[in-house]
CSV table of C-alpha atoms in Angstrom, one decimal:
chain,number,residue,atom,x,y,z
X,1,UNK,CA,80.5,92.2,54.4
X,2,UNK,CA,77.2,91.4,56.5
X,3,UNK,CA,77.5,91.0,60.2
X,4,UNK,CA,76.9,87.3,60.3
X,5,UNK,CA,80.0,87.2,57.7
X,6,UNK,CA,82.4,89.5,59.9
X,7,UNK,CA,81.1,87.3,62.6
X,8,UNK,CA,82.4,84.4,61.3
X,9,UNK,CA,85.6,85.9,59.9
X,10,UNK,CA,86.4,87.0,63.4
X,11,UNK,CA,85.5,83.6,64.9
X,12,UNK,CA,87.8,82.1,62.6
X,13,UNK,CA,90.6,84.3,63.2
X,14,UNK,CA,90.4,83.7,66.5
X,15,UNK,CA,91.1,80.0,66.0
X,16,UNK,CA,93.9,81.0,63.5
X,17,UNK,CA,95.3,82.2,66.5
X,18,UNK,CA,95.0,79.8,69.0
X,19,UNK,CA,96.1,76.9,66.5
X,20,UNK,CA,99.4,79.0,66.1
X,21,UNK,CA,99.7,79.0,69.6
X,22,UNK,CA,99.8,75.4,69.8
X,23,UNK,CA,102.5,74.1,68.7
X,24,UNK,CA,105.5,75.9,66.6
X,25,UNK,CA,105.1,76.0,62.7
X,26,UNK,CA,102.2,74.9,60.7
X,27,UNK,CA,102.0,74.8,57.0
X,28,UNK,CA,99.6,76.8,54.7
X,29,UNK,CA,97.8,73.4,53.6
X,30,UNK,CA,97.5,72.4,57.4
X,31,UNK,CA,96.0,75.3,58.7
X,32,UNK,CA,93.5,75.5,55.6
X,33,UNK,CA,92.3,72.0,56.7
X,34,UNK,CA,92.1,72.5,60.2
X,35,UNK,CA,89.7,75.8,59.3
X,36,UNK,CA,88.1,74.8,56.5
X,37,UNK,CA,89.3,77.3,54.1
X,38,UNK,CA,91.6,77.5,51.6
X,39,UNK,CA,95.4,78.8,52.0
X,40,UNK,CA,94.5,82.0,49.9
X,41,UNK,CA,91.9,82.5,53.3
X,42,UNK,CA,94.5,81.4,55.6
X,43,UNK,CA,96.9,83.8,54.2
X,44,UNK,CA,94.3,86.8,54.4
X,45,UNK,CA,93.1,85.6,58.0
X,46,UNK,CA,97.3,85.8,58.7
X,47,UNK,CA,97.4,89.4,57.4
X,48,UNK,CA,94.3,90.3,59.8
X,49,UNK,CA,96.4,88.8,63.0
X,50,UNK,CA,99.8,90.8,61.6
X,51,UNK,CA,97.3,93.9,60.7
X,52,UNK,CA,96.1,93.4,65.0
X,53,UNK,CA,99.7,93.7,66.0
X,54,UNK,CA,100.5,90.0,66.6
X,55,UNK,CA,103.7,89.2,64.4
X,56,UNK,CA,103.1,85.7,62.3
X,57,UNK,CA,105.9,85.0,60.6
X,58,UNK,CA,106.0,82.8,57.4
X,59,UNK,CA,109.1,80.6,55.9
X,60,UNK,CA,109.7,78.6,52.9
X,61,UNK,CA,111.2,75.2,51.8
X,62,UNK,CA,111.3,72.2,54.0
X,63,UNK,CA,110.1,72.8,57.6
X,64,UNK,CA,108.9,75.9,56.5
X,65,UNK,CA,105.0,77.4,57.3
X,66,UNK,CA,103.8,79.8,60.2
X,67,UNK,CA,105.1,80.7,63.0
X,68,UNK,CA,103.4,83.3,65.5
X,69,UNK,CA,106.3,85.5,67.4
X,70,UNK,CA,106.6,86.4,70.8
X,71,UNK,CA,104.3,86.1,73.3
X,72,UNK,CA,103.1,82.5,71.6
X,73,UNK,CA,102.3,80.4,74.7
X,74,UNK,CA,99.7,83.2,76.2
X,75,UNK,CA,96.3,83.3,75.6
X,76,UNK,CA,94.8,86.0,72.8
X,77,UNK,CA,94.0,89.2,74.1
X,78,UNK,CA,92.0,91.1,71.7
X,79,UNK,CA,91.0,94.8,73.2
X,80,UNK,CA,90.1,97.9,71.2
X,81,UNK,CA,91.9,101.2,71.9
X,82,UNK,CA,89.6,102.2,74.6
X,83,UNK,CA,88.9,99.3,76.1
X,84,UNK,CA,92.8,98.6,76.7
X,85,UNK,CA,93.6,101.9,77.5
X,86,UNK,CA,90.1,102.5,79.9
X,87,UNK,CA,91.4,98.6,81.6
X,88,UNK,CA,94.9,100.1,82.2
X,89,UNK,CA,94.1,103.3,84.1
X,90,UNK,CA,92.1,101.3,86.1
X,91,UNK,CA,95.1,99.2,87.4
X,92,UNK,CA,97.5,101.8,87.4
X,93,UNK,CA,95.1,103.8,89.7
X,94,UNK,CA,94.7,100.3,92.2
X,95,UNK,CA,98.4,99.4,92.0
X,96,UNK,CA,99.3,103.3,92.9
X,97,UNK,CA,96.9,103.1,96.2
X,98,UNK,CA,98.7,99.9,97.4
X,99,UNK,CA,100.9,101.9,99.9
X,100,UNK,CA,98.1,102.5,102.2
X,101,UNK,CA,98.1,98.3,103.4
X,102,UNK,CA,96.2,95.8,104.4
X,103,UNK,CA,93.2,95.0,101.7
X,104,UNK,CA,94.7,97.6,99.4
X,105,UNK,CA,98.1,96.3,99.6
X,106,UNK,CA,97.0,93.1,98.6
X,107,UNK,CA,94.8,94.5,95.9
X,108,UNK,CA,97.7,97.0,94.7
X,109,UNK,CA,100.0,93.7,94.4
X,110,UNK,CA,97.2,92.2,92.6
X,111,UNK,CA,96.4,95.1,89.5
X,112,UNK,CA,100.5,95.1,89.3
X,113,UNK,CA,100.9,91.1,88.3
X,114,UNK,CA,97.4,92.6,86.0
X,115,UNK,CA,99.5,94.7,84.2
X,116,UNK,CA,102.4,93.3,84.1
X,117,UNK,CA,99.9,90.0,82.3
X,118,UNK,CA,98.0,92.9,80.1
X,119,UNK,CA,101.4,94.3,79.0
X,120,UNK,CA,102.7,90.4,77.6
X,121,UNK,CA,99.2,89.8,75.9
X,122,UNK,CA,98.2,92.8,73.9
X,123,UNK,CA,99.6,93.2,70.7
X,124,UNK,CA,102.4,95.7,69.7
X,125,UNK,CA,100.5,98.4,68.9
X,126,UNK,CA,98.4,98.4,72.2
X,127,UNK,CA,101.6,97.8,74.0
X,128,UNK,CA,103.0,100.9,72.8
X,129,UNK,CA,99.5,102.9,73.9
X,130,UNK,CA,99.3,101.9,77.0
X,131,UNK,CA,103.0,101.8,78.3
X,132,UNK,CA,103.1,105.5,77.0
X,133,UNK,CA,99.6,105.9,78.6
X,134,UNK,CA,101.1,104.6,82.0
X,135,UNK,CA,103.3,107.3,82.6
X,136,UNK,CA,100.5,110.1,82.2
X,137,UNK,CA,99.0,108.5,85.8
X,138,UNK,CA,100.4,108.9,89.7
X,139,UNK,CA,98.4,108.2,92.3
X,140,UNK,CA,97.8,108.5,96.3
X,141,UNK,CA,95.5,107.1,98.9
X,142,UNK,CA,92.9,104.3,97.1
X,143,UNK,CA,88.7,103.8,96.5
X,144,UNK,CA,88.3,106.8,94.3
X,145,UNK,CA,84.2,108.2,92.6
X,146,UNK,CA,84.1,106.6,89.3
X,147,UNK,CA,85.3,108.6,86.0
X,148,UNK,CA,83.9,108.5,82.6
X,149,UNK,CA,86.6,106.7,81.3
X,150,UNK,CA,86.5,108.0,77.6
X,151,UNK,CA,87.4,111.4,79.4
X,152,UNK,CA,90.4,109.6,81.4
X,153,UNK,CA,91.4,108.2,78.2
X,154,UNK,CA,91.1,111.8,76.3
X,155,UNK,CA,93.3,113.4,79.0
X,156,UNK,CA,95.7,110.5,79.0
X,157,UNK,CA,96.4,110.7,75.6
X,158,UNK,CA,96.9,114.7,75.8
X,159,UNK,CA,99.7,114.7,78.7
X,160,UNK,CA,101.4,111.7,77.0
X,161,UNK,CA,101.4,113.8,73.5
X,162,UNK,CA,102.0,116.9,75.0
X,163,UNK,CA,99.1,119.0,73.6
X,164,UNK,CA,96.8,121.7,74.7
X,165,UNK,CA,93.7,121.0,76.1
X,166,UNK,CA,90.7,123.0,76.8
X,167,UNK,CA,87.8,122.4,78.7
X,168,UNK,CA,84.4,124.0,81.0
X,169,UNK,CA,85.0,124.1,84.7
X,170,UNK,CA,83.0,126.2,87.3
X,171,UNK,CA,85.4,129.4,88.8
X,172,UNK,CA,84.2,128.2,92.2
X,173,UNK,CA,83.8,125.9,94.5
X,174,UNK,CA,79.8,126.3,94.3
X,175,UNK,CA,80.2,124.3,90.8
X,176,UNK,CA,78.4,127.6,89.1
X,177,UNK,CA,80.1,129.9,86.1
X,178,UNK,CA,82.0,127.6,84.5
X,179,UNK,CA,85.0,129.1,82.2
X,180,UNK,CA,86.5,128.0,79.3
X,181,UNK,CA,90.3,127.0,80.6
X,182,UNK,CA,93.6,126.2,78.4
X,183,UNK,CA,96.1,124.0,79.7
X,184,UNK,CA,99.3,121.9,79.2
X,185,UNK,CA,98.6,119.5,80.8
X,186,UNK,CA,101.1,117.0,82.4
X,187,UNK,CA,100.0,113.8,84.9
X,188,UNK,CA,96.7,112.4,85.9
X,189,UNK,CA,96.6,111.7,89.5
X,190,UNK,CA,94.6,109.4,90.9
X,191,UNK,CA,93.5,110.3,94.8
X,192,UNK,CA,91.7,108.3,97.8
X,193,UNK,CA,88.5,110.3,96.4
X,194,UNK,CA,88.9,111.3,92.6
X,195,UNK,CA,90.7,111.9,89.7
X,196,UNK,CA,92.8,115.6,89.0
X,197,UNK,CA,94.7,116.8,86.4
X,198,UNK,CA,97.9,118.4,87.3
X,199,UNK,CA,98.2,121.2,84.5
X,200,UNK,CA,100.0,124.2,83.8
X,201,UNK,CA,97.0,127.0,83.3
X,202,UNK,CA,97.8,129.2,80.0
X,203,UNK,CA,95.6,132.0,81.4
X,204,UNK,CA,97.0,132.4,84.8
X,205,UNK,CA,100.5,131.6,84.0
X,206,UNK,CA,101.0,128.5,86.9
X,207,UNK,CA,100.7,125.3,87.5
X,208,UNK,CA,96.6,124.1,89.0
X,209,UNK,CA,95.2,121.0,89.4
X,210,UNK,CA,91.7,120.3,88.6
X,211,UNK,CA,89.3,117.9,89.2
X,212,UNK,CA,88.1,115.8,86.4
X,213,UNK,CA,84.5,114.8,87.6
X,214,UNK,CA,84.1,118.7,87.1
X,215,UNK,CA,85.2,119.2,83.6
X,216,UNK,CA,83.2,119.1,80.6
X,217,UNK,CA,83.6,119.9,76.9
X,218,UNK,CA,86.9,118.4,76.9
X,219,UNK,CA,88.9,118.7,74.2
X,220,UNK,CA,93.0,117.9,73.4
X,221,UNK,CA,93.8,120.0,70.6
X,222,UNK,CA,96.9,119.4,67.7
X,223,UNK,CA,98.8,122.5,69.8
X,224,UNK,CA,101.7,120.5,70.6
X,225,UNK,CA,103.7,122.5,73.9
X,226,UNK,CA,107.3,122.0,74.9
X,227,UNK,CA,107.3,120.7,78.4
X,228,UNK,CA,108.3,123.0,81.5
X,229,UNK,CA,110.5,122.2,85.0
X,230,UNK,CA,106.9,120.1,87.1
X,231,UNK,CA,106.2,120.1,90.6
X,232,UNK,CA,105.7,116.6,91.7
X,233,UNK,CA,102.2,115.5,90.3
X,234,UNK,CA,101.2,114.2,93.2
X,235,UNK,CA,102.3,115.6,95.9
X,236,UNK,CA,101.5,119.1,94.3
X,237,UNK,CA,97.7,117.6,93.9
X,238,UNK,CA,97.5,116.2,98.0
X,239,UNK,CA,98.9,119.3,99.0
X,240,UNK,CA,95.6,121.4,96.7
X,241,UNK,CA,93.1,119.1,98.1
X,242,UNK,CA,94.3,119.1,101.5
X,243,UNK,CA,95.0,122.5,102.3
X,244,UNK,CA,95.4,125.2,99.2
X,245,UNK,CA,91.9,124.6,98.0
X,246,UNK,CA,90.6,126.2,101.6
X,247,UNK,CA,90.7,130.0,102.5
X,248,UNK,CA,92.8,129.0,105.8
X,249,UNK,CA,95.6,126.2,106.4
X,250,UNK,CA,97.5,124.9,109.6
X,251,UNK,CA,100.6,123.6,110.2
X,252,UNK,CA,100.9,120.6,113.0
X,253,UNK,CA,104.1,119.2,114.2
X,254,UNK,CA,102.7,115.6,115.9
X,255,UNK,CA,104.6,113.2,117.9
X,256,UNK,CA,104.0,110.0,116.3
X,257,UNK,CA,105.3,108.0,113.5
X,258,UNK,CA,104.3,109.0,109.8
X,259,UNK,CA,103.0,105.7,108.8
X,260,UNK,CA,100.9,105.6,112.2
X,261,UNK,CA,99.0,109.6,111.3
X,262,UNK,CA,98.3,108.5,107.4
X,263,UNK,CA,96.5,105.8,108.8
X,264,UNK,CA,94.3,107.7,110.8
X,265,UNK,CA,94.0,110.6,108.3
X,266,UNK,CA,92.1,110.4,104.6
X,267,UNK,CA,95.2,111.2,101.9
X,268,UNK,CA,92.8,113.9,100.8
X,269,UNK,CA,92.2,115.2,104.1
X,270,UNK,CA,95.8,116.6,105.4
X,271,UNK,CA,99.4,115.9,104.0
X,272,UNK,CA,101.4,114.0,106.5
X,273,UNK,CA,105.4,114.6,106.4
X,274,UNK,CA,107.9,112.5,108.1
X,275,UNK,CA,110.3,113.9,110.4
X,276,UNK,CA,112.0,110.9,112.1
X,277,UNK,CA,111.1,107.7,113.3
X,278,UNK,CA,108.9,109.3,115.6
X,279,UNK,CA,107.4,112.6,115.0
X,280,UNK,CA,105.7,114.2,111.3
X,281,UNK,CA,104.3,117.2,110.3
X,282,UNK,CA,100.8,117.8,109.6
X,283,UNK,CA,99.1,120.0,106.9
X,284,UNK,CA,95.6,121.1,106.2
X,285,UNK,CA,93.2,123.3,105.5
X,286,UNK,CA,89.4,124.4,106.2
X,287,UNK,CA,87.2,127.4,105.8
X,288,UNK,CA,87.5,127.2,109.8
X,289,UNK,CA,90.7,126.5,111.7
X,290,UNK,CA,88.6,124.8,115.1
X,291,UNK,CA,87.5,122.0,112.7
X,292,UNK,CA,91.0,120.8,111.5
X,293,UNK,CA,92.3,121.7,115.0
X,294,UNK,CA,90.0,119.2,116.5
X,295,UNK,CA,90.7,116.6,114.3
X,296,UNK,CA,94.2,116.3,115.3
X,297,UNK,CA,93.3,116.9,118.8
X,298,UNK,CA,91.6,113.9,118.0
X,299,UNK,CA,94.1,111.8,116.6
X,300,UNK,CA,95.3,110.6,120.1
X,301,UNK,CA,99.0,112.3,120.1
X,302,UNK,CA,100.9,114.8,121.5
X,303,UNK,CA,101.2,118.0,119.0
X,304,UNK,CA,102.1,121.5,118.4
X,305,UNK,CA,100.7,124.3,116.4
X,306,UNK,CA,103.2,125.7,114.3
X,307,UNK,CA,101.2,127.7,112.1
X,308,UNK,CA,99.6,130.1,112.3
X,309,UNK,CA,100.4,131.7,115.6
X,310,UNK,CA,96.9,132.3,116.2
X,311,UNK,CA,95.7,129.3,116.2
X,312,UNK,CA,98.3,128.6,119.3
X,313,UNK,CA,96.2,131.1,121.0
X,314,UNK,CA,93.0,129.7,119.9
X,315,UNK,CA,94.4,126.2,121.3
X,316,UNK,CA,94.7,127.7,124.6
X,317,UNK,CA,91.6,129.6,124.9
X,318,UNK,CA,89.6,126.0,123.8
X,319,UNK,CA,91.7,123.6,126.3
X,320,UNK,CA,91.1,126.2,129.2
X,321,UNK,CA,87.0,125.9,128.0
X,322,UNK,CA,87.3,122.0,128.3
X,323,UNK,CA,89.0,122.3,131.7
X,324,UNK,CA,85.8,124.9,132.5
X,325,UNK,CA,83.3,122.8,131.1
X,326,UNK,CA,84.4,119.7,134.3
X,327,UNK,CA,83.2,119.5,137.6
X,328,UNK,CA,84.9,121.5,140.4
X,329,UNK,CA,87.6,120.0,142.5
């Protein structure tokens, strides 16, 4: 068939459709006239829409003729594998962020009605792929780098299957001497910066998350694993990005609401647990414990260090500096 051809068979198609979304039944004859064809093209042009995934159904006798199931009254949606699947990881990763309020709320509210439309519309088969696809994603905080999203897709499809994957990533956080690493892996997560794969690493016998803007040679092989006791995805991925990534972490306890610190604070920057109604405890991490210290100095609340004892001390010894630094009285 030459492009112009397929052209025109997919143009035609596509009215097929939409006249079967008009009203209830049409006959064979009908439909032929209406496309200029003849019923042994209307039937073939039928099998192409059931072939898609959208379920015609045909009846004989009186009153008889085609009949297009459910989902009749909405517009076509017509989306190949990666398109579909590339669109829904996108609105699972907005509608996962929309905890954070405000704009994001509102656009988090928005990517849910999305999918909830995307889910009606596609056809059976796509249905399947992405509603499996949706639960390989979790998400926290919003804005995220933009992902090749053949490789979201190719990870997607590997912790919904349950198969080993292998890829390059660099041993440090300089980005140099990448290794070759085997995983199971088990939920993409979605954070205010990028993406990560939560994954239990093969080699070193534990769960790691790693960042996917830093893999390459991907590859999901036929390996299928059976599934093992997970931490939550993402909590267990804040918590690496926060704080285990760095050589040093500190604990905070802060005396102000939960809701009020994660406001303040970047979800990627520290991990922010509620207590009560009015205190929560902070976590987070840097090659040097002055710089997180001063950040929650600089939150505006009243805080303790709880961990580690040292960096009590080290409070002390930079308050009594400030108070140094002012003008006699």
């Amino acid at each position: 068939m030459t492009a112009d051809a397929e052209r025109g068979t997919t143009e035609r198609v596509l009215t097929l459709l939409g006249l079967l979304q008009q009203r209830q039944v049409w006959t064979g004859p009908e439909l032929a006239e209406r496309l200029n064809v003849t019923p042994r093209t209307v039937r073939r042009d039928v099998e192409r829409l059931r072939a898609l995934g959208y379920p015609v159904h045909a009846s004989q006798g009186v009153g008889g003729g085609y009949q297009l199931g459910a989902g009749q009254d909405l517009p076509p949606l017509l989306l190949d594998d990666e398109e579909a699947i590339a669109t829904t990881l996108s609105l699972l990763a907005t509608a996962g962020a929309g905890g954070a309020g405000g704009a994001v709320a509102g656009a988090g509210d928005a990517a849910l009605r999305a999918l909830t439309k995307l889910d009606r519309v596609l056809p059976a088969r796509l249905q399947r792929e992405v509603r499996a696809l949706s639960g390989s994603v979790e998400s926290f905080g919003g804005g995220r780098a933009p992902v090749d999203p053949g490789l979201l897709m190719t990870l997607a499809r590997a912790c919904r299957d349950e198969v080993e994957t292998g890829f390059d990533y660099p041993a440090g956080r300089s980005g140099s001497e990448a290794r070759r690493r085997r995983v199971e892996p088990y939920r993409l997560v979605a954070s205010d910066r990028r993406w990560y794969l939560l994954a239990y690493d093969l080699d070193r016998d534990d769960w790691r998350s790693f960042r996917v803007d830093r893999m390459t040679d991907v590859t999901a092989r036929t390996w299928r694993f059976r599934p093992r006791e997970a931490p939550d995805a993402a909590t267990f991925v804040q918590e690496s990005v926060a704080s285990r990534v760095y050589p040093r972490q500190a604990r905070f306890l802060v005396h102000a609401p939960a809701t009020t610190v994660r406001a303040q604070v970047p979800a990627s920057a520290a991990v922010v647990r509620p207590l009560d109604g009015e205190r929560c405890e902070v976590l987070s991490g840097a090659a040097n414990l002055d710089l997180v210290l001063m950040h929650v100095l600089l939150l505006g609340h009243a805080f303790e260090v709880l961990d580690p004892p040292e960096l009590a001390t080290r409070s002390r010894e930079l308050a009594q500096r400030l108070l140094d630094a002012g003008p006699a009285a």
